[in-house]
Short mmCIF file of C-alpha atoms and ligand atoms in Angstrom, two decimals:
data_model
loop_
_atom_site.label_atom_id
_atom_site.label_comp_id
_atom_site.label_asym_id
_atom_site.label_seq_id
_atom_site.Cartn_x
_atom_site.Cartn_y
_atom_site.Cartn_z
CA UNK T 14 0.00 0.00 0.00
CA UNK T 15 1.22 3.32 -1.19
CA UNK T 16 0.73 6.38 1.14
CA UNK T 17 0.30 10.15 -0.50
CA UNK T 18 3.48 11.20 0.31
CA UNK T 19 4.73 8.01 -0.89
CA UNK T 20 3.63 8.44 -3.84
CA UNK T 21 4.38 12.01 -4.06
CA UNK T 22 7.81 11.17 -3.41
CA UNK T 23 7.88 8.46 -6.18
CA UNK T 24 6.60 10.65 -9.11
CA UNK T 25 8.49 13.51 -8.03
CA UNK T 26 7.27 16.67 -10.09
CA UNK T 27 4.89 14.31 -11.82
CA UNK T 28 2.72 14.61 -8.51
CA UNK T 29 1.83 17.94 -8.45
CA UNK T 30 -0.05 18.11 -11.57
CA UNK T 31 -1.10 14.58 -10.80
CA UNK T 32 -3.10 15.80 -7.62
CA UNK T 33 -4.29 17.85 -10.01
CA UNK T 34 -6.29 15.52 -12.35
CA UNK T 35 -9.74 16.59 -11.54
CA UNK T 36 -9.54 20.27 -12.58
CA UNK T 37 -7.20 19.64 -15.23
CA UNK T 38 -9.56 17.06 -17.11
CA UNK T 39 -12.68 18.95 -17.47
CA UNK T 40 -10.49 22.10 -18.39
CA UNK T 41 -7.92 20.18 -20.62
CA UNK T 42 -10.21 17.21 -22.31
CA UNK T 43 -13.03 19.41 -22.95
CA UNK T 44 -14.05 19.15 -26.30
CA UNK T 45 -14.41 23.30 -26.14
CA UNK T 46 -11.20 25.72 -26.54
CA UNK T 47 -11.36 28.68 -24.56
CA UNK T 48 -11.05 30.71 -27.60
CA UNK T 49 -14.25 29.12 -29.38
CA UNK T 50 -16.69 29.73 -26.05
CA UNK T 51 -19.62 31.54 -26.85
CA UNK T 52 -21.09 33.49 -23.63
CA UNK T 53 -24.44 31.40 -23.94
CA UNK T 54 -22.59 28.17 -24.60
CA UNK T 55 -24.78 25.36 -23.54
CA UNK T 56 -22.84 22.93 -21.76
CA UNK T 57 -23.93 19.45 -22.37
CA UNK T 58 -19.88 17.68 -21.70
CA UNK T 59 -19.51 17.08 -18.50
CA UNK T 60 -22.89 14.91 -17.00
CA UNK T 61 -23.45 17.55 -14.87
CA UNK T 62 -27.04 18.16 -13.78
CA UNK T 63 -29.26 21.48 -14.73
CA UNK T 64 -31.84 20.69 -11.89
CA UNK T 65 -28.98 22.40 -9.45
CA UNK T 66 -28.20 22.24 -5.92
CA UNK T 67 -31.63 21.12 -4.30
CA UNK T 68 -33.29 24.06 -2.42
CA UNK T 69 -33.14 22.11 1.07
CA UNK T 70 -29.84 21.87 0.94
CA UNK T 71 -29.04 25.17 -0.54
CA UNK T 72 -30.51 26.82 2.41
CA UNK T 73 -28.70 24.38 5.02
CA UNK T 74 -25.58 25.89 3.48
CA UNK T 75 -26.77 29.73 3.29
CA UNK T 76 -27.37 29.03 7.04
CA UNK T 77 -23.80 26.93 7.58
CA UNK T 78 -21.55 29.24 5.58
CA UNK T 79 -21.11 32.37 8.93
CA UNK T 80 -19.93 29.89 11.09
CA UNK T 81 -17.52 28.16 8.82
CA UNK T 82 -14.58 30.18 9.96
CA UNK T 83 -14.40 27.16 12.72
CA UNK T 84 -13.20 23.72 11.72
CA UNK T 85 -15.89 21.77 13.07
CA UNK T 86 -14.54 18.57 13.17
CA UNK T 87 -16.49 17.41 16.36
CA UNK T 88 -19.37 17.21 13.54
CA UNK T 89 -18.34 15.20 11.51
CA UNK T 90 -19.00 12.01 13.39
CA UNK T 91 -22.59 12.28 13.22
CA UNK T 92 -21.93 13.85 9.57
CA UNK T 93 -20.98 10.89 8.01
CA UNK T 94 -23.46 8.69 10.22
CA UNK T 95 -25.92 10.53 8.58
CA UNK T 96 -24.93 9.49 5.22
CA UNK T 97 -24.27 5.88 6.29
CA UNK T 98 -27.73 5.91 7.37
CA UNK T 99 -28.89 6.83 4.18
CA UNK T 100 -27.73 3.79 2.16
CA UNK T 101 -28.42 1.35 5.57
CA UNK T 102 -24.78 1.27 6.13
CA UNK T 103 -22.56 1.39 9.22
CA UNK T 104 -21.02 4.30 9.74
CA UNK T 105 -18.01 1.53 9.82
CA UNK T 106 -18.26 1.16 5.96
CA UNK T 107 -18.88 4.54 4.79
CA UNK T 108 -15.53 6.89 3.98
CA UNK T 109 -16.27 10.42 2.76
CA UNK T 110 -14.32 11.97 0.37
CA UNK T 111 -14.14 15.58 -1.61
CA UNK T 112 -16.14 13.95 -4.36
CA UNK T 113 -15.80 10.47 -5.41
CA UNK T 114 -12.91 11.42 -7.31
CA UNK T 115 -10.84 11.20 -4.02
CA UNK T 116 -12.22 7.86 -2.69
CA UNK T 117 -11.77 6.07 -6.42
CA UNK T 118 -8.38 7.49 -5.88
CA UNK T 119 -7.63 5.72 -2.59
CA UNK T 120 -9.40 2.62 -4.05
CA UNK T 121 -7.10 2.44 -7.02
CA UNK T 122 -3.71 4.00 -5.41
CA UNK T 123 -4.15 1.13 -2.28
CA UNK T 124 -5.64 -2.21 -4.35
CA UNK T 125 -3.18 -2.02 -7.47
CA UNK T 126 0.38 -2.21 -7.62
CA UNK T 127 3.12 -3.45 -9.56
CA UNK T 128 1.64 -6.73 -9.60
CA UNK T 129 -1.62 -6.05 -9.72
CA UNK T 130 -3.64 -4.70 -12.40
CA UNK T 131 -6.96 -2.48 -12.80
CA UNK T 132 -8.90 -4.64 -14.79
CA UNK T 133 -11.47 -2.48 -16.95
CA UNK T 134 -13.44 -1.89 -20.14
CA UNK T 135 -12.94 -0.05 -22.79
CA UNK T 136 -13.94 3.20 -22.77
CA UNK T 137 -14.65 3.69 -19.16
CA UNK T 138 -14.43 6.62 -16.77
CA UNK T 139 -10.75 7.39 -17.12
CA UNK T 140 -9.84 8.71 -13.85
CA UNK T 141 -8.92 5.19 -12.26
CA UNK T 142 -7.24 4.39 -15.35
CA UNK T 143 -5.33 7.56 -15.42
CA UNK T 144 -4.13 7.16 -12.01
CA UNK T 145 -3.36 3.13 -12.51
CA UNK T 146 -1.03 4.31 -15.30
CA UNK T 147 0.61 7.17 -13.70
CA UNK T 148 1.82 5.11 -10.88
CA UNK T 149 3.18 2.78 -13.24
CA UNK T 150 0.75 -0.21 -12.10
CA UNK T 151 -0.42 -2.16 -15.14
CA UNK T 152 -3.98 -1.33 -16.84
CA UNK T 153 -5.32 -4.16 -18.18
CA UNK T 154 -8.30 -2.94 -20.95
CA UNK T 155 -11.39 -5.53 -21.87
CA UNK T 156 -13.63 -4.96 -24.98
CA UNK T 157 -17.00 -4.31 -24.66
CA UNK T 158 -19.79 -6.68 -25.83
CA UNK T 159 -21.66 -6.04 -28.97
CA UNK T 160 -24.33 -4.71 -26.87
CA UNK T 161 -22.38 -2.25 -25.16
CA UNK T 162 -22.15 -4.17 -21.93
CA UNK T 163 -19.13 -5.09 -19.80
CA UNK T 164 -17.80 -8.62 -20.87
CA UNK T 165 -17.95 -9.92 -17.17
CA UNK T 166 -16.04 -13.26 -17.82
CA UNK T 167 -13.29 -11.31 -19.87
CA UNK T 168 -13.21 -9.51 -16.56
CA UNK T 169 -12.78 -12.17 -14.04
CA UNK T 170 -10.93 -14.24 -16.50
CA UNK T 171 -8.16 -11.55 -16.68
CA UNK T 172 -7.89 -11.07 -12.54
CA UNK T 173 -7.14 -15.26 -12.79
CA UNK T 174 -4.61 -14.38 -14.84
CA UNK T 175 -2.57 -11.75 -13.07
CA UNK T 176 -3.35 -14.02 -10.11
CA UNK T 177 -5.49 -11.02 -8.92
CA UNK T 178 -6.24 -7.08 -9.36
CA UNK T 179 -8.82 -4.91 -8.83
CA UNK T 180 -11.46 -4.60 -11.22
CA UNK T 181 -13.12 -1.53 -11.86
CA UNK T 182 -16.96 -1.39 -13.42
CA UNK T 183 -18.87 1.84 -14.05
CA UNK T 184 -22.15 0.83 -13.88
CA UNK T 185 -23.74 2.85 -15.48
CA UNK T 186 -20.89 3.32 -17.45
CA UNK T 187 -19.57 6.90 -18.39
CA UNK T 188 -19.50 7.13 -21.32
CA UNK T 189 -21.76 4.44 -23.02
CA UNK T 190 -24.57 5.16 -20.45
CA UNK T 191 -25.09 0.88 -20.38
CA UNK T 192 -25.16 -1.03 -17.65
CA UNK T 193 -23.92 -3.65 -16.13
CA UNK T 194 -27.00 -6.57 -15.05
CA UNK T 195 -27.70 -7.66 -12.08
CA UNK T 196 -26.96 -11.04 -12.88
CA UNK T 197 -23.70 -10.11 -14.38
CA UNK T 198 -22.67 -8.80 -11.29
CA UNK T 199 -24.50 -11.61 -9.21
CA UNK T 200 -22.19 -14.12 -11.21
CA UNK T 201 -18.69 -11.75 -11.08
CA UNK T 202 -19.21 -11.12 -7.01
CA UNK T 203 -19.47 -15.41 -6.92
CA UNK T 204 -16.57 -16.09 -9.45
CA UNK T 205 -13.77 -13.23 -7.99
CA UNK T 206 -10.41 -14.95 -8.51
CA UNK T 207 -8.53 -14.77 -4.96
CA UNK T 208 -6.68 -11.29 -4.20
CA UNK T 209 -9.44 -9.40 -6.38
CA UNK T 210 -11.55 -6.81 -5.39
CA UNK T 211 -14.46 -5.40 -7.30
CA UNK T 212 -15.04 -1.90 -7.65
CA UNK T 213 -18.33 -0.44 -8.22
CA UNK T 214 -18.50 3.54 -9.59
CA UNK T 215 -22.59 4.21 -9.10
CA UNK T 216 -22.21 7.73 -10.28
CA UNK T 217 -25.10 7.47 -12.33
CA UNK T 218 -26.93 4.76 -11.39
CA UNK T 219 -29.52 6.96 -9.80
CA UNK T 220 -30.69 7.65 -13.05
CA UNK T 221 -31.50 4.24 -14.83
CA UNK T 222 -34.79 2.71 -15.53
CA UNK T 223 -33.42 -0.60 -16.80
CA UNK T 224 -35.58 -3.37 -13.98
CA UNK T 225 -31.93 -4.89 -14.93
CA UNK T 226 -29.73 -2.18 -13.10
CA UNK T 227 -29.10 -2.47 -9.20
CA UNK T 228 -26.63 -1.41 -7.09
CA UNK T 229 -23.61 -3.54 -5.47
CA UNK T 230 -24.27 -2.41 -1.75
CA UNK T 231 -26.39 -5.32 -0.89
CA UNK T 232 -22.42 -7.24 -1.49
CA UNK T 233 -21.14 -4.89 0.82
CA UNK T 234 -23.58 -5.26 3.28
CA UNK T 235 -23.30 -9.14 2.67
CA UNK T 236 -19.43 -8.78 3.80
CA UNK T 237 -18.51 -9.54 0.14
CA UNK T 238 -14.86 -7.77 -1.79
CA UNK T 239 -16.81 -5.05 -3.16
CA UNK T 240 -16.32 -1.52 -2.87
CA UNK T 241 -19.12 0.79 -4.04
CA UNK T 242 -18.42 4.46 -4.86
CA UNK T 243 -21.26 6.90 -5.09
CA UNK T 244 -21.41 10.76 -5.49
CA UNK T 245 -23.39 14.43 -4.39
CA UNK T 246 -22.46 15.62 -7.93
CA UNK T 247 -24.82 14.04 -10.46
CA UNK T 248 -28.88 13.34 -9.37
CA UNK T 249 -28.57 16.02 -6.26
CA UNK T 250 -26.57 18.54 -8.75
CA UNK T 251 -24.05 19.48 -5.94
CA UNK T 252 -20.79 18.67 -8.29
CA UNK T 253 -18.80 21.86 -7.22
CA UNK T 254 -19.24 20.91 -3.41
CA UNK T 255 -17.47 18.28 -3.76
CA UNK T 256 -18.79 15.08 -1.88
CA UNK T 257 -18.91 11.34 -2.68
CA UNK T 258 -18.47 8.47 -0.76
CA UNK T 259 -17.32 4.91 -0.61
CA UNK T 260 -18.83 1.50 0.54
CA UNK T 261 -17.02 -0.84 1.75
CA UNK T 262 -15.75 -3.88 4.86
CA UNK T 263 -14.76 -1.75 7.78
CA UNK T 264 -11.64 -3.10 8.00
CA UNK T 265 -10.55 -1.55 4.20
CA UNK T 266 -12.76 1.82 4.89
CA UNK T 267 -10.25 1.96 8.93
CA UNK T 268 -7.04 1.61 6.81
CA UNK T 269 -8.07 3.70 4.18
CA UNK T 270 -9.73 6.71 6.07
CA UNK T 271 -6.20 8.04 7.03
CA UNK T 272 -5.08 8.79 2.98
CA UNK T 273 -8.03 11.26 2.65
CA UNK T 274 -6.45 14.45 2.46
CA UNK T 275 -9.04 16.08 4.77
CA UNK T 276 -12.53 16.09 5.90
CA UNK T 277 -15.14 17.72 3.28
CA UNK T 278 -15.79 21.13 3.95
CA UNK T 279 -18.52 21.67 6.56
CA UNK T 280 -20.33 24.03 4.21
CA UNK T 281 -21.00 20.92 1.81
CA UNK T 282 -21.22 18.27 4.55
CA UNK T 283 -24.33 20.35 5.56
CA UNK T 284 -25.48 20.68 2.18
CA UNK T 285 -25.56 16.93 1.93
CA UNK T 286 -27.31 16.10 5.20
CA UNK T 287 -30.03 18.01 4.21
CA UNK T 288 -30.35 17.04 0.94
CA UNK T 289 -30.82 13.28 2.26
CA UNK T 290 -33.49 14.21 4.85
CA UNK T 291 -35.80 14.96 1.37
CA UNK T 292 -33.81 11.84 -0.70
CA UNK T 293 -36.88 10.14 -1.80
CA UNK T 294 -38.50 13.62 -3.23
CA UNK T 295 -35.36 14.52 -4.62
CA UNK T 296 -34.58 11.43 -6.43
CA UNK T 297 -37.51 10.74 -7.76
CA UNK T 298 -38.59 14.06 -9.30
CA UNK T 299 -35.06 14.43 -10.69
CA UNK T 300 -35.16 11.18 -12.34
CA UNK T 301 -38.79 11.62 -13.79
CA UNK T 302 -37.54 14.95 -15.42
CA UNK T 303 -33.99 13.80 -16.79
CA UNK T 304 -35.66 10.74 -17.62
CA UNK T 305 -38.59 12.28 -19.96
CA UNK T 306 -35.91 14.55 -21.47
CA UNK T 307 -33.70 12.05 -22.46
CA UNK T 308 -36.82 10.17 -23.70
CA UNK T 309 -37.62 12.87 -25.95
CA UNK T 310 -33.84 12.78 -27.76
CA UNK T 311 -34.18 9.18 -27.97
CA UNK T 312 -37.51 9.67 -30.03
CA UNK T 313 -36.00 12.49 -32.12
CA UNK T 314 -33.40 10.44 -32.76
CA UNK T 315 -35.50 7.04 -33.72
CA UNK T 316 -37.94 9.03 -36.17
CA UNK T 317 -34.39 10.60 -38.10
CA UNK T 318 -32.79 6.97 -37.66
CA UNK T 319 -29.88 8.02 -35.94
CA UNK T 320 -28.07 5.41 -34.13
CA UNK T 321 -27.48 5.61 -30.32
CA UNK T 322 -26.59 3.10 -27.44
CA UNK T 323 -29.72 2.75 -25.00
CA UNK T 324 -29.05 4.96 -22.10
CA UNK T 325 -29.64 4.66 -18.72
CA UNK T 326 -27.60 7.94 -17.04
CA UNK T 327 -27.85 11.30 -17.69
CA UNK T 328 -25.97 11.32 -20.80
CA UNK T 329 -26.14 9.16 -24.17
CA UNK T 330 -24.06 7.98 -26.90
CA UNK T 331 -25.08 9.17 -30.44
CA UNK T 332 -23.86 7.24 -33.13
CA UNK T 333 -22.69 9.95 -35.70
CA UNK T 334 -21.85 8.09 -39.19
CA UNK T 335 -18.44 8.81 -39.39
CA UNK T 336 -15.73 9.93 -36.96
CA UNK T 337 -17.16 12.08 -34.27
CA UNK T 338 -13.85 13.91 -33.36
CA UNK T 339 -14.69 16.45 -36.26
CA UNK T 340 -18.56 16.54 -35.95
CA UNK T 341 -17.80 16.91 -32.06
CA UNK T 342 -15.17 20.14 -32.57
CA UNK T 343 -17.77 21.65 -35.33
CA UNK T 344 -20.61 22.44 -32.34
CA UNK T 345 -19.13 24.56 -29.86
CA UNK T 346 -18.53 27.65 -32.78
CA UNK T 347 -22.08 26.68 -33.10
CA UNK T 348 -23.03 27.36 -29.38
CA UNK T 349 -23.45 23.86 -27.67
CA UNK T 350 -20.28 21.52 -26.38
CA UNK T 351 -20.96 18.13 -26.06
CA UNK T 352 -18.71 15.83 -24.65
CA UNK T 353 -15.14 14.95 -25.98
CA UNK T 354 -14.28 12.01 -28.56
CA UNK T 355 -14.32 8.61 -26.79
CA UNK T 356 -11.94 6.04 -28.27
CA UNK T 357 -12.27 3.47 -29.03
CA UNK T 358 -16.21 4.41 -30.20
CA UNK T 359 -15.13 6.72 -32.70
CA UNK T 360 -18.06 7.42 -33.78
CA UNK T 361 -19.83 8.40 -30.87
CA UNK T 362 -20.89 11.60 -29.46
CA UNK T 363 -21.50 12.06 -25.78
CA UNK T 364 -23.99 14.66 -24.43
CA UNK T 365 -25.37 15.10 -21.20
CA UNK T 366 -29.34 15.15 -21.03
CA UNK T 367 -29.56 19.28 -19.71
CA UNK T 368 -32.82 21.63 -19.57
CA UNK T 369 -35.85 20.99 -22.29
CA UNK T 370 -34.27 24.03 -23.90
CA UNK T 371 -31.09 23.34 -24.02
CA UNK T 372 -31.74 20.23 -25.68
CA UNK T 373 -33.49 22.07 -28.30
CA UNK T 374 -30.69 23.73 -29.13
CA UNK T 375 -28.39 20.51 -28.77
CA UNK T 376 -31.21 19.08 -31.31
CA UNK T 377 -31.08 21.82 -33.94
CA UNK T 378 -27.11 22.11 -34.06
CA UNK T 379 -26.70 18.65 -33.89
CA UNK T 380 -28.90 18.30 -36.81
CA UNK T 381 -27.41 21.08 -39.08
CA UNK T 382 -23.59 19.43 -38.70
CA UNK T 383 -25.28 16.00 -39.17
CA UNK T 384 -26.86 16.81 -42.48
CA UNK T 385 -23.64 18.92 -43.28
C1 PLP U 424 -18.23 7.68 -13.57
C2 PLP U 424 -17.71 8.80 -12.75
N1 PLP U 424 -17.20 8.52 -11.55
C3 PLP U 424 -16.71 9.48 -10.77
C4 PLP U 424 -16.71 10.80 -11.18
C5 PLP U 424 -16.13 11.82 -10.27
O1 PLP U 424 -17.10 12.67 -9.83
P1 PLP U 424 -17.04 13.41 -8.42
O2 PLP U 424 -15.61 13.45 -7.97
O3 PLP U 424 -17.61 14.74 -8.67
O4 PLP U 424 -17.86 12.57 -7.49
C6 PLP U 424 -17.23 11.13 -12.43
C7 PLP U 424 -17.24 12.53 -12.90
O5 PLP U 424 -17.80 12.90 -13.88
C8 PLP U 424 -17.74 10.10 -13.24
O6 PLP U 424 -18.24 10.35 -14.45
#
């Protein structure tokens, strides 16, 4: 296990932009230039979500935000109980982190090394990747099935190999927006190859409708060698205040606590608690709207017969005709960024499902470069 100043000390100048990675990939990957952004851009690149920061919690913060010139760590006990609660956790099994970013970080930087891979598909969520890589641990990539799904067998076939790893599954996966079954993870949890661990990123998963989809804490709860990772930033729209969480066995969550860099910041911590005390409003109205929106593209798209992979998070892929890389950098000049190129899918474009109007514009510009 590698500590952050271990690793600091191993990549030497690497680190610092390393530590980064966050900020840097949404500024540095977008598809978008600085140069080309129109003031009324319409963002549609980055999943986030246009319903906002829910009202309840935006006033718990307006009310926090005086008194956060003290630390209040004493808090964060009951903090974090709070959000164990919410998922009928222990607080034992729950570490907070500033987003998820920072617990998929500790999942990756302590459960791979030299000798052991992260075992993944092909595109997936490149953050664990990216950090895999950087510390020079192998990456071992799996194709997708023809379907779009995660080829579970490949999977568990390749931890065997390496005589274990840690295999990571987006599920949804960013950025297909296809999931991963039940049963498909019912039969990887039973087949895990010793010295594996599964990792579960549920950043989306709020937002599928598939009867198919459904989440890996019930494995955690069971005491199985899954970790599940979920976020604040996508159905509660609270991506700038930077909370997520993982799920896992005590005993991983009491080793791992120490490599957070911090506590979150109260302000956000606050935001959070009372966003779960209205979690069943809140998820289900968000989901009903995203859900009729993206409905509406998919429909738009059918009667034009324009390919896309059947999505199930708040952003699809759109199967363009021919390499997307061009199509993608032709929209922004036009007023709407979608997300960047996603190799190997060349021709795929990735947009996030945002307001009824914005996909209106999405529509028409995305129409006029199609038929271009
Ligand atoms: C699949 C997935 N996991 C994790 C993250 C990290 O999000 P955050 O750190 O805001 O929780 C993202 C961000 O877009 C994501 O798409």
């Amino acid at each position: 296990m590698l500590t952050r100043r271990g690793f600091a000390a191993r990549l030497g100048a690497g680190a610092a932009a390393l530590r980064m990675l966050p900020e840097m990939a949404y500024a540095q990957r977008a598809a978008v230039q600085t140069s080309a952004m129109a003031k009324d851009m319409v963002w549609l690149n980055a999943n986030e979500n246009p319903a906002g920061i829910p009202q309840v919690a935006l006033a718990a913060m307006n009310e926090t935000l005086p008194s956060a010139w003290r630390y209040h760590y004493q808090e964060f006990r009951d903090i974090y109980a709070a959000i164990a609660q919410s998922e009928e956790l222990a607080p034992e099994q729950v570490m907070v982190g500033a987003g998820s970013s920072e617990v998929l970080h500790i999942a990756v930087d302590s459960l791979t090394s030299p000798t052991r891979p992260l075992i993944t598909v092909a595109p997936t969520y490149e953050g664990p990747v990216e950090l895999a890589k950087a510390l020079g641990h192998p990456v071992v990539l799996t194709k997708l099935r023809a379907d779009y799904s995660a080829d579970v067998h490949k999977l568990v076939e390749e931890a065997g190999r390496a005589h274990g790893g840690l295999i990571y599954i987006c599920n949804p996966n960013n950025p297909t927006s296809a999931i991963t079954t039940k049963s498909d993870l019912d039969w990887m949890v039973a087949n895990l190859p010793p010295n594996t661990t599964l990792l579960v990123d549920e950043a989306y998963i709020h937002f599928g409708e598939s009867p198919e989809l459904s989440s890996a804490l019930p494995y955690v709860r069971e005491g199985k060698n899954v970790i599940v990772t979920r976020t604040f930033s996508k159905i509660y729209g609270m991506a700038g205040m930077r909370v997520g969480f993982a799920a896992a066995s005590p005993d991983w969550v009491a080793k791992m606590a120490p490599l957070r860099i911090n506590v979150v910041s109260i302000v956000s911590a606050k935001g959070v608690v009372a966003a779960l005390s209205d979690r069943q409003n809140i998820l289900r109205d968000r989901k009903a709207a995203m859900s009729r929106t993206r409905r509406e593209l998919c429909a738009w798209l059918k009667d034009r017969k324009v390919g896309y992979i059947e999505p199930q998070a708040n952003f699809m892929m759109i199967d363009v005709g021919r390499n997307a890389r061009e199509f993608i950098s032709k929209m922004p000049a036009m007023g709407v960024a979608p997300g960047r190129p996603f190799p190997p899918l060349d021709n795929m474009l990735r947009v996030t499902i945002g307001t009824d109007q914005e996909m209106a514009k999405f529509r028409d510009v995305f129409w006029k470069v199609y038929k271009a």
